[in-house]
Amino acid sequence: MTDTLSIEVTVNGAPRALAVASHHTLLDVLRDDLALTGAKECCLVGECGACTVIIDGRTVDSCLVLAVEADGAEVLTVEGLANADGTLSPLQAAFLDKGAVQCGFCIPGQLLSAHALLEEHAHPTQGEIEEGLAGNLCRCACYVQIFEAVEAVAAGDETGPPETAAHAARSAGGAQAGARTIAEGLDQ
Ligand code: FES
Ligand code: FES
């Protein structure tokens, strides 16, 4: 028989009361109970960073955190990164503009690690960017573009919704697909 425990957690600003299996990870609960599929299920051993979320301001691999450990915490997932009006945040816009997204699988985790980095260091050095994103692997090897996106935000080059020249120059379909990936993660 599975033990079920009650937890209260704030996810992307919304308080949630949940009954979770004692052995389920935070990643299980986000994806299966809350239908927040931005955090990705990949290695499940803390190696790839695809499942990265932010708990109380710290990035964690949600595949390594039991859901019950998040009781009382504030959790931020990629679905909570956009501006209140639904437009992409400057960081999300920068990922689009710099072409930092190929398959998109790693992007939710990359965005959250970059977000946490910029919260801690508004103007990170190249070394701090590399270190801050070291736990997030990209099988498409978009590292240069991802670093450029973080640098652009740190430099104040990305301040608003994503209708920049580079963004507008892309095909409407491609831009929409990229924007959805960045806003919600792939539906995987
Ligand atoms: S799925 Fe969690 S670190 Fe890879
Ligand atoms: S964009 Fe494909 S894994 Fe990073």
mmCIF file of C-alpha atoms and ligand atoms in Angstrom:
data_model
loop_
_atom_site.group_PDB
_atom_site.id
_atom_site.type_symbol
_atom_site.label_atom_id
_atom_site.label_comp_id
_atom_site.label_asym_id
_atom_site.label_seq_id
_atom_site.Cartn_x
_atom_site.Cartn_y
_atom_site.Cartn_z
ATOM 1 C CA MET A 1 0.000 0.000 0.000
ATOM 2 C CA THR A 2 1.253 3.480 -0.906
ATOM 3 C CA ASP A 3 1.538 6.084 1.817
ATOM 4 C CA THR A 4 -0.118 9.345 0.854
ATOM 5 C CA LEU A 5 0.823 12.563 2.567
ATOM 6 C CA SER A 6 -0.698 16.027 2.465
ATOM 7 C CA ILE A 7 1.486 18.934 1.466
ATOM 8 C CA GLU A 8 0.945 22.607 0.817
ATOM 9 C CA VAL A 9 3.131 24.213 -1.776
ATOM 10 C CA THR A 10 3.043 27.434 -3.736
ATOM 11 C CA VAL A 11 3.652 26.771 -7.410
ATOM 12 C CA ASN A 12 4.216 29.742 -9.703
ATOM 13 C CA GLY A 13 2.520 31.964 -7.166
ATOM 14 C CA ALA A 14 -0.563 29.782 -6.676
ATOM 15 C CA PRO A 15 -1.059 27.950 -3.355
ATOM 16 C CA ARG A 16 -1.748 24.248 -3.864
ATOM 17 C CA ALA A 17 -2.868 21.622 -1.353
ATOM 18 C CA LEU A 18 -1.907 18.188 -2.593
ATOM 19 C CA ALA A 19 -2.026 14.561 -1.515
ATOM 20 C CA VAL A 20 1.186 12.994 -2.750
ATOM 21 C CA ALA A 21 2.621 9.513 -2.609
ATOM 22 C CA SER A 22 5.514 9.444 -0.169
ATOM 23 C CA HIS A 23 7.895 8.061 -2.785
ATOM 24 C CA HIS A 24 6.953 10.462 -5.572
ATOM 25 C CA THR A 25 9.424 13.123 -6.558
ATOM 26 C CA LEU A 26 8.627 16.775 -7.028
ATOM 27 C CA LEU A 27 9.128 16.146 -10.754
ATOM 28 C CA ASP A 28 6.451 13.417 -10.661
ATOM 29 C CA VAL A 29 3.997 15.717 -8.941
ATOM 30 C CA LEU A 30 4.651 18.721 -11.165
ATOM 31 C CA ARG A 31 4.246 16.703 -14.336
ATOM 32 C CA ASP A 32 1.619 14.128 -13.402
ATOM 33 C CA ASP A 33 -0.508 15.828 -10.747
ATOM 34 C CA LEU A 34 -0.243 19.471 -11.811
ATOM 35 C CA ALA A 35 0.226 18.960 -15.578
ATOM 36 C CA LEU A 36 3.240 21.262 -15.568
ATOM 37 C CA THR A 37 5.333 19.452 -18.142
ATOM 38 C CA GLY A 38 7.961 22.157 -18.605
ATOM 39 C CA ALA A 39 10.333 20.371 -16.233
ATOM 40 C CA LYS A 40 11.621 17.410 -18.195
ATOM 41 C CA GLU A 41 12.120 13.774 -17.252
ATOM 42 C CA CYS A 42 15.459 12.676 -18.606
ATOM 43 C CA CYS A 43 18.337 11.096 -16.655
ATOM 44 C CA LEU A 44 16.498 11.013 -13.305
ATOM 45 C CA VAL A 45 19.823 10.874 -11.458
ATOM 46 C CA GLY A 46 20.736 14.538 -11.186
ATOM 47 C CA GLU A 47 23.117 14.637 -14.136
ATOM 48 C CA CYS A 48 21.383 16.576 -16.919
ATOM 49 C CA GLY A 49 19.463 19.463 -15.342
ATOM 50 C CA ALA A 50 16.454 18.995 -17.625
ATOM 51 C CA CYS A 51 14.188 18.815 -14.561
ATOM 52 C CA THR A 52 15.532 22.018 -12.970
ATOM 53 C CA VAL A 53 13.063 24.124 -10.986
ATOM 54 C CA ILE A 54 13.581 26.797 -8.356
ATOM 55 C CA ILE A 55 12.604 26.107 -4.745
ATOM 56 C CA ASP A 56 12.711 29.068 -2.380
ATOM 57 C CA GLY A 57 15.160 30.822 -4.663
ATOM 58 C CA ARG A 58 17.530 27.880 -5.190
ATOM 59 C CA THR A 59 17.775 25.749 -8.305
ATOM 60 C CA VAL A 60 17.250 22.044 -7.718
ATOM 61 C CA ASP A 61 16.993 18.925 -9.819
ATOM 62 C CA SER A 62 13.355 18.107 -9.172
ATOM 63 C CA CYS A 63 14.005 14.432 -9.981
ATOM 64 C CA LEU A 64 16.078 14.265 -6.792
ATOM 65 C CA VAL A 65 13.604 16.009 -4.475
ATOM 66 C CA LEU A 66 10.755 14.121 -2.889
ATOM 67 C CA ALA A 67 7.489 15.986 -3.208
ATOM 68 C CA VAL A 68 7.043 15.894 0.562
ATOM 69 C CA GLU A 69 10.312 17.801 0.925
ATOM 70 C CA ALA A 70 8.692 20.710 -0.906
ATOM 71 C CA ASP A 71 5.990 21.055 1.736
ATOM 72 C CA GLY A 72 5.681 24.728 2.625
ATOM 73 C CA ALA A 73 7.996 25.844 -0.157
ATOM 74 C CA GLU A 74 7.641 28.181 -3.104
ATOM 75 C CA VAL A 75 8.332 26.495 -6.407
ATOM 76 C CA LEU A 76 8.975 28.257 -9.686
ATOM 77 C CA THR A 77 8.785 26.344 -12.963
ATOM 78 C CA VAL A 78 9.252 27.557 -16.512
ATOM 79 C CA GLU A 79 5.492 28.060 -16.767
ATOM 80 C CA GLY A 80 5.837 30.797 -14.140
ATOM 81 C CA LEU A 81 8.639 32.757 -15.777
ATOM 82 C CA ALA A 82 6.592 34.905 -18.155
ATOM 83 C CA ASN A 83 5.511 38.428 -17.257
ATOM 84 C CA ALA A 84 2.175 38.873 -15.478
ATOM 85 C CA ASP A 85 0.556 39.959 -18.748
ATOM 86 C CA GLY A 86 1.620 36.728 -20.424
ATOM 87 C CA THR A 87 4.404 38.195 -22.536
ATOM 88 C CA LEU A 88 7.798 36.534 -22.414
ATOM 89 C CA SER A 89 10.214 37.771 -19.797
ATOM 90 C CA PRO A 90 13.360 39.537 -21.030
ATOM 91 C CA LEU A 91 15.316 36.329 -20.423
ATOM 92 C CA GLN A 92 12.868 34.252 -22.445
ATOM 93 C CA ALA A 93 12.885 36.879 -25.188
ATOM 94 C CA ALA A 94 16.684 36.797 -25.235
ATOM 95 C CA PHE A 95 16.698 33.017 -25.743
ATOM 96 C CA LEU A 96 14.448 33.512 -28.751
ATOM 97 C CA ASP A 97 16.409 36.402 -30.171
ATOM 98 C CA LYS A 98 19.759 34.684 -29.828
ATOM 99 C CA GLY A 99 18.502 31.464 -31.399
ATOM 100 C CA ALA A 100 19.334 29.548 -28.223
ATOM 101 C CA VAL A 101 16.605 26.970 -28.799
ATOM 102 C CA GLN A 102 16.942 23.974 -31.086
ATOM 103 C CA CYS A 103 15.039 20.890 -29.931
ATOM 104 C CA GLY A 104 14.036 22.789 -26.799
ATOM 105 C CA PHE A 105 14.291 19.855 -24.406
ATOM 106 C CA CYS A 106 16.866 21.436 -22.109
ATOM 107 C CA ILE A 107 15.517 24.975 -22.381
ATOM 108 C CA PRO A 108 13.153 25.082 -19.386
ATOM 109 C CA GLY A 109 16.001 24.017 -17.123
ATOM 110 C CA GLN A 110 18.440 26.394 -18.783
ATOM 111 C CA LEU A 111 16.000 29.272 -18.334
ATOM 112 C CA LEU A 112 15.494 28.567 -14.652
ATOM 113 C CA SER A 113 19.206 28.246 -13.942
ATOM 114 C CA ALA A 114 19.833 31.469 -15.861
ATOM 115 C CA HIS A 115 16.993 33.175 -13.985
ATOM 116 C CA ALA A 116 18.443 32.136 -10.624
ATOM 117 C CA LEU A 117 21.912 33.253 -11.722
ATOM 118 C CA LEU A 118 20.666 36.692 -12.744
ATOM 119 C CA GLU A 119 18.747 37.043 -9.486
ATOM 120 C CA GLU A 120 22.010 36.482 -7.632
ATOM 121 C CA HIS A 121 24.351 38.285 -10.029
ATOM 122 C CA ALA A 122 22.679 40.974 -12.124
ATOM 123 C CA HIS A 123 25.885 41.342 -14.158
ATOM 124 C CA PRO A 124 27.596 37.965 -14.143
ATOM 125 C CA THR A 125 31.016 37.423 -15.632
ATOM 126 C CA GLN A 126 31.510 34.877 -18.399
ATOM 127 C CA GLY A 127 32.883 32.514 -15.771
ATOM 128 C CA GLU A 128 29.860 33.005 -13.520
ATOM 129 C CA ILE A 129 27.510 32.326 -16.441
ATOM 130 C CA GLU A 130 29.367 29.131 -17.324
ATOM 131 C CA GLU A 131 29.369 28.032 -13.703
ATOM 132 C CA GLY A 132 25.730 28.961 -13.192
ATOM 133 C CA LEU A 133 24.651 26.853 -16.161
ATOM 134 C CA ALA A 134 27.153 24.036 -15.664
ATOM 135 C CA GLY A 135 24.469 21.688 -14.368
ATOM 136 C CA ASN A 136 22.342 21.990 -17.488
ATOM 137 C CA LEU A 137 23.382 19.853 -20.429
ATOM 138 C CA CYS A 138 22.293 20.665 -23.985
ATOM 139 C CA ARG A 139 22.455 17.813 -26.451
ATOM 140 C CA CYS A 140 22.037 20.319 -29.300
ATOM 141 C CA ALA A 141 25.114 22.222 -28.050
ATOM 142 C CA CYS A 142 23.466 25.651 -27.987
ATOM 143 C CA TYR A 143 25.826 26.789 -25.263
ATOM 144 C CA VAL A 144 27.236 29.815 -27.094
ATOM 145 C CA GLN A 145 23.778 31.161 -27.908
ATOM 146 C CA ILE A 146 22.506 30.450 -24.391
ATOM 147 C CA PHE A 147 25.448 32.319 -22.872
ATOM 148 C CA GLU A 148 24.851 35.192 -25.322
ATOM 149 C CA ALA A 149 21.211 35.360 -24.203
ATOM 150 C CA VAL A 150 22.205 35.651 -20.550
ATOM 151 C CA GLU A 151 24.829 38.269 -21.416
ATOM 152 C CA ALA A 152 22.218 40.280 -23.348
ATOM 153 C CA VAL A 153 19.900 40.405 -20.337
ATOM 154 C CA ALA A 154 22.752 41.306 -18.016
ATOM 155 C CA ALA A 155 23.732 44.112 -20.383
ATOM 156 C CA GLY A 156 20.159 45.415 -20.447
ATOM 157 C CA ASP A 157 19.782 44.676 -24.144
ATOM 158 C CA GLU A 158 16.598 42.671 -23.517
ATOM 159 C CA THR A 159 13.966 44.655 -21.723
ATOM 160 C CA GLY A 160 10.591 43.801 -23.113
ATOM 161 C CA PRO A 161 8.324 41.589 -25.152
ATOM 162 C CA PRO A 162 10.023 39.599 -27.866
ATOM 163 C CA GLU A 163 9.108 41.624 -30.937
ATOM 164 C CA THR A 164 12.707 42.603 -31.607
ATOM 165 C CA ALA A 165 14.120 42.807 -35.087
ATOM 166 C CA ALA A 166 15.751 39.402 -34.871
ATOM 167 C CA HIS A 167 12.576 37.834 -33.614
ATOM 168 C CA ALA A 168 10.373 39.458 -36.222
ATOM 169 C CA ALA A 169 12.718 38.337 -38.956
ATOM 170 C CA ARG A 170 11.992 34.691 -38.281
ATOM 171 C CA SER A 171 9.020 32.986 -39.856
ATOM 172 C CA ALA A 172 5.799 33.466 -37.945
ATOM 173 C CA GLY A 173 5.325 29.736 -37.482
ATOM 174 C CA GLY A 174 8.842 29.137 -36.276
ATOM 175 C CA ALA A 175 8.702 32.069 -33.896
ATOM 176 C CA GLN A 176 5.404 30.921 -32.435
ATOM 177 C CA ALA A 177 6.713 27.403 -31.898
ATOM 178 C CA GLY A 178 9.870 28.756 -30.290
ATOM 179 C CA ALA A 179 7.906 31.124 -28.076
ATOM 180 C CA ARG A 180 5.680 28.312 -26.856
ATOM 181 C CA THR A 181 8.686 26.147 -26.067
ATOM 182 C CA ILE A 182 10.233 28.968 -24.087
ATOM 183 C CA ALA A 183 7.004 29.869 -22.298
ATOM 184 C CA GLU A 184 5.799 26.403 -21.358
ATOM 185 C CA GLY A 185 8.453 23.898 -22.292
ATOM 186 C CA LEU A 186 7.804 21.204 -24.861
ATOM 187 C CA ASP A 187 4.760 19.043 -24.312
ATOM 188 C CA GLN A 188 6.870 15.982 -23.469
HETATM 189 S S1 FES B 1 16.145 14.429 -15.078
HETATM 190 FE FE1 FES B 1 16.741 15.371 -13.232
HETATM 191 S S2 FES B 1 18.853 15.860 -13.512
HETATM 192 FE FE2 FES B 1 18.310 14.756 -15.312
HETATM 193 S S1 FES B 2 18.150 22.754 -27.333
HETATM 194 FE FE1 FES B 2 18.141 20.600 -27.647
HETATM 195 S S2 FES B 2 18.933 19.792 -25.787
HETATM 196 FE FE2 FES B 2 19.258 21.912 -25.634
#
